[in-house]
PDB file of C-alpha atoms in Angstrom:
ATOM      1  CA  UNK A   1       9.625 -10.127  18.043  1.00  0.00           C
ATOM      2  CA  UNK A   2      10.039 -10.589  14.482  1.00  0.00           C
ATOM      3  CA  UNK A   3       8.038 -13.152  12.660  1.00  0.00           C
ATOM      4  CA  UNK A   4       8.785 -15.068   9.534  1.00  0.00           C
ATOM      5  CA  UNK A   5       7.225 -17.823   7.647  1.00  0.00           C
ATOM      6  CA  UNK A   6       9.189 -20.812   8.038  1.00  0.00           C
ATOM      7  CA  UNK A   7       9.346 -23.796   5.616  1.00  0.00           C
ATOM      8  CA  UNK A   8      12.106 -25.864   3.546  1.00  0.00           C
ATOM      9  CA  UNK A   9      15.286 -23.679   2.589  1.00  0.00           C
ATOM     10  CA  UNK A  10      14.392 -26.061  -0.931  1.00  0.00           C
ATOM     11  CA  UNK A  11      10.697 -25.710  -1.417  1.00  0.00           C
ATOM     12  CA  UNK A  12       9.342 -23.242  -4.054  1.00  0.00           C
ATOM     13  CA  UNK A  13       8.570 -19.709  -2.367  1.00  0.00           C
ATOM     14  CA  UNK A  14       4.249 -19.308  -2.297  1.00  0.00           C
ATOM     15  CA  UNK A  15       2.662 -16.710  -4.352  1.00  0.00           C
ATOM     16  CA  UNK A  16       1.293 -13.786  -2.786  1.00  0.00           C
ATOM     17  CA  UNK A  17      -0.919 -11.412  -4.510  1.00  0.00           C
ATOM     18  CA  UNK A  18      -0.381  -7.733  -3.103  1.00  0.00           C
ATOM     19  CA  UNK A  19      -3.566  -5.799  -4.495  1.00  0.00           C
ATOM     20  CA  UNK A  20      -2.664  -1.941  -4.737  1.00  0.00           C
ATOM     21  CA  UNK A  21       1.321  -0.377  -5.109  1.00  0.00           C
ATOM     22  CA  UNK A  22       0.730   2.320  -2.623  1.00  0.00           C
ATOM     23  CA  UNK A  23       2.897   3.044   0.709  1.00  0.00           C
ATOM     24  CA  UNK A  24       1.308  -0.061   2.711  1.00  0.00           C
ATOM     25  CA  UNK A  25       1.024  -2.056   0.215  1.00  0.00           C
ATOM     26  CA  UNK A  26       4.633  -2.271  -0.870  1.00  0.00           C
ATOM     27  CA  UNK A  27       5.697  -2.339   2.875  1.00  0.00           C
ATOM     28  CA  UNK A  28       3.398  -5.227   3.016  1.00  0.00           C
ATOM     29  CA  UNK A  29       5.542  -6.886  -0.326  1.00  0.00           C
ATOM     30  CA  UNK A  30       8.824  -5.990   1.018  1.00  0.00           C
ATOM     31  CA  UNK A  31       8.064  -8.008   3.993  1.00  0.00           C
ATOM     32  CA  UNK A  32       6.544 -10.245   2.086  1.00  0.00           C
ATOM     33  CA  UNK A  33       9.370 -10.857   0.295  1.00  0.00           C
ATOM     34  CA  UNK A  34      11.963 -11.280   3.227  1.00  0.00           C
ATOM     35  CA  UNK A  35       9.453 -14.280   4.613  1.00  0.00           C
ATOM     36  CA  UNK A  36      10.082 -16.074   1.530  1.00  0.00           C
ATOM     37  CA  UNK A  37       7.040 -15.315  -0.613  1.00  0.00           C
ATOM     38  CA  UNK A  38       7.519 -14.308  -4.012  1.00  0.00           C
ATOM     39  CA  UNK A  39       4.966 -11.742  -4.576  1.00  0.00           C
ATOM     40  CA  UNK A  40       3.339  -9.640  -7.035  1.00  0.00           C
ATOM     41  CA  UNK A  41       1.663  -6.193  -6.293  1.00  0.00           C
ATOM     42  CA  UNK A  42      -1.181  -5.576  -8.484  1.00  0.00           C
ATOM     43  CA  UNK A  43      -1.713  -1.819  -9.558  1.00  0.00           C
ATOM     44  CA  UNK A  44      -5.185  -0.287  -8.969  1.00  0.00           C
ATOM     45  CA  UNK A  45      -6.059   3.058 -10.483  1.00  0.00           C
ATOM     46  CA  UNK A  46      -8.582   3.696  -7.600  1.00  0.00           C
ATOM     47  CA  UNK A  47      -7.005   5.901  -5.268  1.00  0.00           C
ATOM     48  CA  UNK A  48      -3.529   7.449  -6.599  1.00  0.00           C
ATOM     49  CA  UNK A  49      -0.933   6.720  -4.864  1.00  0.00           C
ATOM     50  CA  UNK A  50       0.610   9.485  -3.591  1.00  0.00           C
ATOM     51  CA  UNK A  51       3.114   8.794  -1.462  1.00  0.00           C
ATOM     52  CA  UNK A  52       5.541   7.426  -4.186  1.00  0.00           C
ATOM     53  CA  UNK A  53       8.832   7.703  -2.624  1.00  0.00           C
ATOM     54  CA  UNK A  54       8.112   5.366  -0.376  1.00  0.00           C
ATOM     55  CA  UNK A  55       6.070   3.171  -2.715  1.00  0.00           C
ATOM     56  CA  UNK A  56       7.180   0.541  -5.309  1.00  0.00           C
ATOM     57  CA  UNK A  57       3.932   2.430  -7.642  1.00  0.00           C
ATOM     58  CA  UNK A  58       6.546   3.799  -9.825  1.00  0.00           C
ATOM     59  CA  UNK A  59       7.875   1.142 -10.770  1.00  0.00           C
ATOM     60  CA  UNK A  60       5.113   0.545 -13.236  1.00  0.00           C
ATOM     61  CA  UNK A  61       6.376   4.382 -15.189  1.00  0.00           C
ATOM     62  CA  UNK A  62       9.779   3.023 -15.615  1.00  0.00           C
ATOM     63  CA  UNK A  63      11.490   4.270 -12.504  1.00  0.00           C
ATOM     64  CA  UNK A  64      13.395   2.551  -9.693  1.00  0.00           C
ATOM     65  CA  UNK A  65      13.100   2.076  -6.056  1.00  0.00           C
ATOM     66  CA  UNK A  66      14.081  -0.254  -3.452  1.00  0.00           C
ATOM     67  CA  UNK A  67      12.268  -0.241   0.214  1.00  0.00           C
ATOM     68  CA  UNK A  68      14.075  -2.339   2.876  1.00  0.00           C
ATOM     69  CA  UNK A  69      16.485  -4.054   0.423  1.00  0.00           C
ATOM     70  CA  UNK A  70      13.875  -5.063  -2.341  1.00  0.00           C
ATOM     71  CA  UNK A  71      13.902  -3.973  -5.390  1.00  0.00           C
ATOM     72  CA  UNK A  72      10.555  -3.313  -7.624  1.00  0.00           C
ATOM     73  CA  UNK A  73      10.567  -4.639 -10.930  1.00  0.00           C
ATOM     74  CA  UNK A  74       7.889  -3.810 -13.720  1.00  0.00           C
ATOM     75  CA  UNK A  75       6.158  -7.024 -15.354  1.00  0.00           C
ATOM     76  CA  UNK A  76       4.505  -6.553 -18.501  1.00  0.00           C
ATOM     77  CA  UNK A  77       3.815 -10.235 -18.513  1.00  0.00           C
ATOM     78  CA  UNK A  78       3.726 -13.791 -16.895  1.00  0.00           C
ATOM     79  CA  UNK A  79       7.035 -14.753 -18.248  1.00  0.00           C
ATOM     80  CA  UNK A  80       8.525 -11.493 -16.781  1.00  0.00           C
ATOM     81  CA  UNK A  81       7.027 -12.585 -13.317  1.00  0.00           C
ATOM     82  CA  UNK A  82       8.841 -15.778 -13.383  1.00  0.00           C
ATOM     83  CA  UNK A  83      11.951 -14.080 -14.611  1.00  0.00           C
ATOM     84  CA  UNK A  84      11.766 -11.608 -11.862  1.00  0.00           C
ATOM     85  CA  UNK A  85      10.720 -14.575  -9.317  1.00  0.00           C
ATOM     86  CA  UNK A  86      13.906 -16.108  -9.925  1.00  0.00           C
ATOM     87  CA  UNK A  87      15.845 -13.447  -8.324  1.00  0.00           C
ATOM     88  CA  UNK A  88      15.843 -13.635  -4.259  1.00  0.00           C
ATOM     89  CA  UNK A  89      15.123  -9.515  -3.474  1.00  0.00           C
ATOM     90  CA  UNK A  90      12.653  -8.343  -6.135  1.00  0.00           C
ATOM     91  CA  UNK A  91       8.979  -7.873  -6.141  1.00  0.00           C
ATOM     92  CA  UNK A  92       6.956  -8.272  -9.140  1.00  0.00           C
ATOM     93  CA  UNK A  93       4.987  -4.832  -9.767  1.00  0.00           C
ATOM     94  CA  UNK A  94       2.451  -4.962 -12.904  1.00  0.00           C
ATOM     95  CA  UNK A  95      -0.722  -3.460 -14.535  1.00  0.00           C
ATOM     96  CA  UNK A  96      -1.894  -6.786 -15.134  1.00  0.00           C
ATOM     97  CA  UNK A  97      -5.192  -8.119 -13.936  1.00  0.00           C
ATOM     98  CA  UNK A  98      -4.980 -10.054 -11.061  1.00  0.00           C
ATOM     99  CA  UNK A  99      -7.403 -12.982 -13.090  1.00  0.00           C
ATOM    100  CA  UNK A 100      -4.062 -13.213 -15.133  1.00  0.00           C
ATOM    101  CA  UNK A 101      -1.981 -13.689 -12.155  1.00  0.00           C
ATOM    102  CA  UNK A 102      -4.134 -16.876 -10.738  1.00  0.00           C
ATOM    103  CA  UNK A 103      -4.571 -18.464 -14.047  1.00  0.00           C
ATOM    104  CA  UNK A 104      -0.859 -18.960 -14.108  1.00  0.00           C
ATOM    105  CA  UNK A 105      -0.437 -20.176 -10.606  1.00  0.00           C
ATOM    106  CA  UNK A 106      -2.723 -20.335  -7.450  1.00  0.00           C
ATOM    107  CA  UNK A 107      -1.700 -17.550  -4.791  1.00  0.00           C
ATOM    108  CA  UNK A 108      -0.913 -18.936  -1.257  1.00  0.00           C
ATOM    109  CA  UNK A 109      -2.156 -15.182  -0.104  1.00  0.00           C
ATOM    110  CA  UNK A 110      -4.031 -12.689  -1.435  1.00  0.00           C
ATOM    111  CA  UNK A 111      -3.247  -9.020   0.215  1.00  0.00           C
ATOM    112  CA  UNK A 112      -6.113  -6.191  -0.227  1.00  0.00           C
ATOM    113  CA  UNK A 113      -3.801  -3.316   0.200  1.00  0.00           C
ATOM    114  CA  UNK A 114      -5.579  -0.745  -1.924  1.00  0.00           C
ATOM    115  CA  UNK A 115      -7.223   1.322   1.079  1.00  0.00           C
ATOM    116  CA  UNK A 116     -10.590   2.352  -0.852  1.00  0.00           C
ATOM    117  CA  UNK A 117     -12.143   3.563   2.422  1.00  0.00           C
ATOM    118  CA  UNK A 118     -15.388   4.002   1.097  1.00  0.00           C
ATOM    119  CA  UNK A 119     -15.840   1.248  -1.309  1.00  0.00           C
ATOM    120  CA  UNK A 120     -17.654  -1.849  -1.388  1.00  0.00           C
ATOM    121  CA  UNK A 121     -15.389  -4.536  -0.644  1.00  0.00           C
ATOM    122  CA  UNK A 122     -14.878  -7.492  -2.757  1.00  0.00           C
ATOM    123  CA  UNK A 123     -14.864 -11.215  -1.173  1.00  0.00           C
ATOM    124  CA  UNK A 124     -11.586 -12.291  -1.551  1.00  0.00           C
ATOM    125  CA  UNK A 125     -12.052 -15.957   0.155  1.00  0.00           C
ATOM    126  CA  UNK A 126     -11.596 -18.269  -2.299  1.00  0.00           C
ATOM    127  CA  UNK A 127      -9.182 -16.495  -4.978  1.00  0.00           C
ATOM    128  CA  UNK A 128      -6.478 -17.301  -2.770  1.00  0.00           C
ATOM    129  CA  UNK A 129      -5.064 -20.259   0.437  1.00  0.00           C
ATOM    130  CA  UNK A 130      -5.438 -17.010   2.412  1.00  0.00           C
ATOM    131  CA  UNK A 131      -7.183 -13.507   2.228  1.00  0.00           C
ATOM    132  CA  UNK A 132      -5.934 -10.741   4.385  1.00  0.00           C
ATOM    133  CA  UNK A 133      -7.867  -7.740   4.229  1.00  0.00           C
ATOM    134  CA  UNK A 134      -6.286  -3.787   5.279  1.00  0.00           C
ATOM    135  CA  UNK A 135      -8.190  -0.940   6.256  1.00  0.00           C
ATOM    136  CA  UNK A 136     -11.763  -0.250   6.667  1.00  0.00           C
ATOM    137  CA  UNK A 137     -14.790  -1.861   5.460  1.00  0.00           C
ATOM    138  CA  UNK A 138     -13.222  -5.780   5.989  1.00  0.00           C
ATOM    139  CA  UNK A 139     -15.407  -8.314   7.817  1.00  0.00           C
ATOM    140  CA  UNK A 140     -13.606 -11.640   8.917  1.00  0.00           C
ATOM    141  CA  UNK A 141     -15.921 -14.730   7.438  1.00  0.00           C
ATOM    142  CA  UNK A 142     -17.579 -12.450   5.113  1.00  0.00           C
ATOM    143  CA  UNK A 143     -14.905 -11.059   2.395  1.00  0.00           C
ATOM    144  CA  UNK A 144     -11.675 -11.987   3.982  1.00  0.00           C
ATOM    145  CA  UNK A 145      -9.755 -14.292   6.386  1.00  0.00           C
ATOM    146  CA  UNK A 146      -7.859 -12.000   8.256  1.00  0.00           C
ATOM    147  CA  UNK A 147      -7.803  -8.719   8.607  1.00  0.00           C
ATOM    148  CA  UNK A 148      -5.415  -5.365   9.832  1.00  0.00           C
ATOM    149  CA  UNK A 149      -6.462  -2.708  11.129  1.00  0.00           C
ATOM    150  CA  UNK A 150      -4.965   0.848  10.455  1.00  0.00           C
ATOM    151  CA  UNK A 151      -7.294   3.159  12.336  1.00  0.00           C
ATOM    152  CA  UNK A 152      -4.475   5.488  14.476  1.00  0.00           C
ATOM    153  CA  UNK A 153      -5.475   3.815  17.566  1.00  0.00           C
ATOM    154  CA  UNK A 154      -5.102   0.360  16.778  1.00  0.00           C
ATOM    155  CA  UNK A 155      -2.574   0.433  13.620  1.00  0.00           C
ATOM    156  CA  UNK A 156      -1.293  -2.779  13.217  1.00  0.00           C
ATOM    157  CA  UNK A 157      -3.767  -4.957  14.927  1.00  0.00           C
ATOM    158  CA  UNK A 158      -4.499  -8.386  13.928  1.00  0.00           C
ATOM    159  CA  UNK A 159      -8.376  -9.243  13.629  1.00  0.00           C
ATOM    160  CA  UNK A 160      -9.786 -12.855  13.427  1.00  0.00           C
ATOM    161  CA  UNK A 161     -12.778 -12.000  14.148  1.00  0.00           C
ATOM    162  CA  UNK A 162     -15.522  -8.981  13.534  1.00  0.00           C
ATOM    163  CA  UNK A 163     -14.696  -6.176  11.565  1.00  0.00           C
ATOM    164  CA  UNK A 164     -12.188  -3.366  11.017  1.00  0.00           C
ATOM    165  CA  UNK A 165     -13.262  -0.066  11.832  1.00  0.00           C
ATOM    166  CA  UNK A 166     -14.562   2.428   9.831  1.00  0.00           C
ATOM    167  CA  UNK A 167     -12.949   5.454   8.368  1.00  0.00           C
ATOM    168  CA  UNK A 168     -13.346   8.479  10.242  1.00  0.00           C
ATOM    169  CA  UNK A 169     -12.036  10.958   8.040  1.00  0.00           C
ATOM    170  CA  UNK A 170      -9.718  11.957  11.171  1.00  0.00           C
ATOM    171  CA  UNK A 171      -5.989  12.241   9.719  1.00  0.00           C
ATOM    172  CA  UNK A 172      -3.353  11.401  12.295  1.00  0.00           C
ATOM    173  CA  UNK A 173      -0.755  14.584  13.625  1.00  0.00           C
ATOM    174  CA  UNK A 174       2.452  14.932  11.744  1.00  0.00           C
ATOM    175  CA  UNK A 175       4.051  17.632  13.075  1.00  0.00           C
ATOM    176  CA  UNK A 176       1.277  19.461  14.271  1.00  0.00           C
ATOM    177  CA  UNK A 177      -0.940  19.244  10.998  1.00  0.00           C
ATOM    178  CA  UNK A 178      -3.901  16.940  10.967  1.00  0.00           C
ATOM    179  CA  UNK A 179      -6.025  16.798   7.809  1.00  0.00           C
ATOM    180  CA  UNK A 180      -5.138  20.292   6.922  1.00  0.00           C
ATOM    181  CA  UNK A 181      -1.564  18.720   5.342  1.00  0.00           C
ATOM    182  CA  UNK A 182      -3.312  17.195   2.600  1.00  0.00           C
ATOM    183  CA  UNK A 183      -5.664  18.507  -0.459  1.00  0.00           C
ATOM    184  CA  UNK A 184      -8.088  16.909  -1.957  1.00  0.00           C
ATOM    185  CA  UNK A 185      -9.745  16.426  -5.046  1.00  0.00           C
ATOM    186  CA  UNK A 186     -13.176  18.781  -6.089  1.00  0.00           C
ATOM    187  CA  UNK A 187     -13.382  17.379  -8.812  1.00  0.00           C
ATOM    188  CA  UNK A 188     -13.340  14.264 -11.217  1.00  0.00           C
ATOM    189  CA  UNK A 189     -10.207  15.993 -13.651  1.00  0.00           C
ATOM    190  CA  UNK A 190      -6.587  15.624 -15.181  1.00  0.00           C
ATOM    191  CA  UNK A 191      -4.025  16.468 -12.774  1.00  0.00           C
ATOM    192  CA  UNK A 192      -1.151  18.137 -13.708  1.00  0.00           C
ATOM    193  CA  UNK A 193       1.599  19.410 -11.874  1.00  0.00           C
ATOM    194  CA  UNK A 194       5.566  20.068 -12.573  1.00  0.00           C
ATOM    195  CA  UNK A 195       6.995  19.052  -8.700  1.00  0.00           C
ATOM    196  CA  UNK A 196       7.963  15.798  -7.761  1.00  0.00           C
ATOM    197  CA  UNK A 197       7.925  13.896  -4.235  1.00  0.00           C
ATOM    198  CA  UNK A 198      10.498  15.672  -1.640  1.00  0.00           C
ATOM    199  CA  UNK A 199      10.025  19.380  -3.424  1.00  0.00           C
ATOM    200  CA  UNK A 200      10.154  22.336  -0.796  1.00  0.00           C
ATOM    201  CA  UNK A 201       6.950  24.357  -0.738  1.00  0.00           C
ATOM    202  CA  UNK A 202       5.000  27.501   0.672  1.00  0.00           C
ATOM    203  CA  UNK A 203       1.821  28.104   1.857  1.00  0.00           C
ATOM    204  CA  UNK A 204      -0.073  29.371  -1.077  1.00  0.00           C
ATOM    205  CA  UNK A 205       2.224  28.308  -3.720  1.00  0.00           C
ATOM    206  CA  UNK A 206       0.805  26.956  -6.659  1.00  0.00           C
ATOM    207  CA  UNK A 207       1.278  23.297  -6.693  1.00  0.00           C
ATOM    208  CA  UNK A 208      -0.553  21.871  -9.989  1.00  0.00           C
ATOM    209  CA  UNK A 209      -3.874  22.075 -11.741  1.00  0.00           C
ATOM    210  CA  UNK A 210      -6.566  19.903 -11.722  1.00  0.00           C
ATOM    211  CA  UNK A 211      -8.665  20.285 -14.608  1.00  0.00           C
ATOM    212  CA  UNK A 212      -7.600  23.802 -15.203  1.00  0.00           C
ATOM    213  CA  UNK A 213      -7.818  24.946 -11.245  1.00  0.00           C
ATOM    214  CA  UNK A 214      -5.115  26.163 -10.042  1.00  0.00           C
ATOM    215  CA  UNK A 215      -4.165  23.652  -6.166  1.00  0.00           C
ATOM    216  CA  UNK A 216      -2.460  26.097  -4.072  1.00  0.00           C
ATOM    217  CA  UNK A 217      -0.124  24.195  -0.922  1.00  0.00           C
ATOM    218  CA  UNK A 218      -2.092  24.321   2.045  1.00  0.00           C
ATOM    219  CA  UNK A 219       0.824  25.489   4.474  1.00  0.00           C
ATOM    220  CA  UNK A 220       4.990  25.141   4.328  1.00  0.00           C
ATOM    221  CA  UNK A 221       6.737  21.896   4.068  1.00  0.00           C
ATOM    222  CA  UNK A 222       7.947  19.632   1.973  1.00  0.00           C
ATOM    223  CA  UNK A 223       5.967  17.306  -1.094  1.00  0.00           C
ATOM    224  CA  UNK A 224       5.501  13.767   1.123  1.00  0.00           C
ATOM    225  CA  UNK A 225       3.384  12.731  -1.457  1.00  0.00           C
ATOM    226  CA  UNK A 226       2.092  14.014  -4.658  1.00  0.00           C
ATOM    227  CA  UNK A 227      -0.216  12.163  -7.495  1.00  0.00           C
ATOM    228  CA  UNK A 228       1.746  12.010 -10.828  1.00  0.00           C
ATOM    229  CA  UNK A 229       1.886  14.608 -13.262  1.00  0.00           C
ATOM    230  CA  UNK A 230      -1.230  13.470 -16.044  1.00  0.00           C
ATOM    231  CA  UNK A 231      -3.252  11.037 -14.106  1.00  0.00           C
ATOM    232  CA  UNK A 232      -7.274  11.369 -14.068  1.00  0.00           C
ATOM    233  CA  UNK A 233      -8.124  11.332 -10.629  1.00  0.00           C
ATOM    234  CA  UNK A 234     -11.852  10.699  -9.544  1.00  0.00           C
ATOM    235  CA  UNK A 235     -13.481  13.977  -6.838  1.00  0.00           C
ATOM    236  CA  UNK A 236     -13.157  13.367  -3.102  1.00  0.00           C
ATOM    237  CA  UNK A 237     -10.044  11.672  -3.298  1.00  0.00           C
ATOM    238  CA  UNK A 238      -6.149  13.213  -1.842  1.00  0.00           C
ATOM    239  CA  UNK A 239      -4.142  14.835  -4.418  1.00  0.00           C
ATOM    240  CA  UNK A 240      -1.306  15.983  -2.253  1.00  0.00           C
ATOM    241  CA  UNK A 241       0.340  15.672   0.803  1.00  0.00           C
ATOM    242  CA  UNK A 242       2.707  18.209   3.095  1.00  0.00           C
ATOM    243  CA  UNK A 243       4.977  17.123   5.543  1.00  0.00           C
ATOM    244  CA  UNK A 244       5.264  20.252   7.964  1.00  0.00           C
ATOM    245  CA  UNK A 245       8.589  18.656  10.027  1.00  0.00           C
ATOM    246  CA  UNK A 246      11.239  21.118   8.132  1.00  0.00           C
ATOM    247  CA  UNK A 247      14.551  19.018   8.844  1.00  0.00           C
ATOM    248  CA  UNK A 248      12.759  16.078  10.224  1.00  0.00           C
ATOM    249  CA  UNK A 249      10.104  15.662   7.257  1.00  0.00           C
ATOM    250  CA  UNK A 250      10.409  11.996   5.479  1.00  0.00           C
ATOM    251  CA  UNK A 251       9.293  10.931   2.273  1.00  0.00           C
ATOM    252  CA  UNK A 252      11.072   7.968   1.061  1.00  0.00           C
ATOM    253  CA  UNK A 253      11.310   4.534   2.540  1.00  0.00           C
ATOM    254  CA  UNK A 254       9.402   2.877   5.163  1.00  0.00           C
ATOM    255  CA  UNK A 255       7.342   4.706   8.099  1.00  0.00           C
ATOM    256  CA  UNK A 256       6.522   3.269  11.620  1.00  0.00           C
ATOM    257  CA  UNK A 257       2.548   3.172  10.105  1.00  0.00           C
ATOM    258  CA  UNK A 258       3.625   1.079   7.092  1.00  0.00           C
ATOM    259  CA  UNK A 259       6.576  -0.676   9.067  1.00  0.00           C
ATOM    260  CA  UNK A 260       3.711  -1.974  11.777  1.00  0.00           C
ATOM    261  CA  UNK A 261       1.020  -3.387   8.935  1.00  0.00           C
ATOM    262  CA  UNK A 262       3.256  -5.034   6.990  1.00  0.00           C
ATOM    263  CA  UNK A 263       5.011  -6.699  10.121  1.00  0.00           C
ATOM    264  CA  UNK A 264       1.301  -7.536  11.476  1.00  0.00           C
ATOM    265  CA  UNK A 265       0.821  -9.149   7.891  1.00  0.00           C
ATOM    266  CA  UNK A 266       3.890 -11.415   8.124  1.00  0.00           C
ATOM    267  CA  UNK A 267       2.884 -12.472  11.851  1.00  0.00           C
ATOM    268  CA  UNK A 268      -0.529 -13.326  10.880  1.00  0.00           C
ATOM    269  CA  UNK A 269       0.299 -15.310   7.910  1.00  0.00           C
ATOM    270  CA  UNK A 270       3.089 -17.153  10.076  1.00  0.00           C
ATOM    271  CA  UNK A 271       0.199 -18.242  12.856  1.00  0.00           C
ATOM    272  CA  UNK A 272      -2.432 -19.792  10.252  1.00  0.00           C
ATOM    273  CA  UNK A 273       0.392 -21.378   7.916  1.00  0.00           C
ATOM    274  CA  UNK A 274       1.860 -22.634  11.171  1.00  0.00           C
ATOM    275  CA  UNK A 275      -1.043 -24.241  12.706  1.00  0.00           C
ATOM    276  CA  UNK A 276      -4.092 -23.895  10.457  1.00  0.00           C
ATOM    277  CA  UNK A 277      -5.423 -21.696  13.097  1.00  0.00           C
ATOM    278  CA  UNK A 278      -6.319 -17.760  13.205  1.00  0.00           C
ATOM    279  CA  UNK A 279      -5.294 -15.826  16.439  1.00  0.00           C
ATOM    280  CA  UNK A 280      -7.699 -13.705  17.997  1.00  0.00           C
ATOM    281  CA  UNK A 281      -7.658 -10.273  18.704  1.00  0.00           C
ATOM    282  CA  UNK A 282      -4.459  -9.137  19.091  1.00  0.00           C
ATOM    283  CA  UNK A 283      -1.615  -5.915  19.252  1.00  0.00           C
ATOM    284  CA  UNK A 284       0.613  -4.846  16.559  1.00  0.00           C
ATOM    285  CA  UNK A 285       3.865  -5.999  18.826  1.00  0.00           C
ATOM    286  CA  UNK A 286       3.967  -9.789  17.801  1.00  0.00           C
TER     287      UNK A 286
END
């Protein structure tokens, strides 16, 4: 069942602060967006996206892209958030800090979208009505409100109470490959690279350089995601992702992973705006 956040057709749409412009956090904005919010995803350097094509992260290098009907629009400042806030399908996508953000207007929700697995977590209760954290390393009561989970076994799950599980450094199959699709950083370097998300490649083709060593692809398939061509990326961090599928491999829009969060996001939201109550632990299918 679908959820949306209900309210009067005539009142002004909340805020909601989307940290991170990577894959789940602009399915989170796109949903977002179609439950009446306006939002605002606020880029992070720390980790690259890769997975642009089916990320609004671009937006911020002057390119387009529209996931599930909304449109990504750069804001360089507050007056181009309102501007794009006045239109009813675009998301406000901006290198701003999010201090900047709440000076001009209290968020209704704050989203923690950026995925730094093995980060200390900031405590988000307080900076916004509600804090929803994603991933690992988010404790209800202690740095967020609500949380997501998006280990493989329980993507999409709804937590008001405890804590999300931890990264396992387990990758989940796409056809057939595991962990061995992606490459990852040895380094703290420049990355540099001529291919572009979608690009067909070959095991032991020379994808980029990072910090003058060569990154060879890891086995055939096509570019699913790729960190942009001049960007300092820390070590111990992906670089590059293959989707093995041949005809079947996707790289733009939405997946089922990103699909599932963002929907678990909207639901959640909907139950504590609704009755000022958290739901306990429950599945993805709400």
């Amino acid at each position: 069942m679908k959820a949306a956040v209900t309210r009067h057709p005539n009142a002004p749409k909340p805020l909601a602060l989307v940290l991170g412009t990577n894959e789940i956090a602009s399915a989170v904005a796109a949903k977002l967006n179609h439950a009446r919010f306006a939002v605002v995803l606020c880029h992070d350097a720390f980790p690259p996206v890769i997975r642009r094509g089916m990320a609004f992260h671009d937006v911020l290098f002057g390119e387009t892209r529209d996931l599930d009907g909304v449109i990504g629009s750069r804001a360089e400042s507050i007056a181009d958030v309102v501007r794009i806030h006045r239109e009813p399908d675009q998301a406000a996508v901006t290198g701003m800090h999010l201090t900047d953000i709440i000076a001009f207007r209290y968020p209704a929700v704050i989203v923690d979208a950026r995925m730094q697995k093995h980060l200390m977590t900031p405590d988000l209760r307080g900076v916004a009505g509600i804090a929803v954290g994603i991933g690992p390393r988010f404790a209800i009561a202690h740095n967020c409100d609500v949380a997501i989970e998006t280990h493989p076994r329980e993507t999409g799950t709804i937590l008001a109470h405890g804590t999300t599980r931890n990264a396992d450094g387990k990758a989940r199959d796409l056809g057939g490959a595991g962990r061995e699709r992606f490459v990852y950083s040895d380094q703290e370097a420049v990355w540099h690279t001529p291919l572009d998300i979608g690009t067909r490649v070959y095991k032991g083709l020379q994808l980029g350089s990072l910090g003058g060593t060569p990154v060879l692809a890891p086995l055939d398939g096509a570019l699913r995601g790729i960190a942009r061509d001049g960007v300092r990326v820390p070590a111990n961090v992906k670089l590059l992702e293959i989707d093995p599928r041949g005809r079947q491999a996707a790289w733009t829009g939405m997946d089922e992973r990103g699909q599932a969060i963002a929907a678990s996001v909207v639901a959640a939201l909907h139950q504590i705006m609704q009755t000022g109550r958290k739901a306990g632990r429950v599945s993805a299918n709400v």
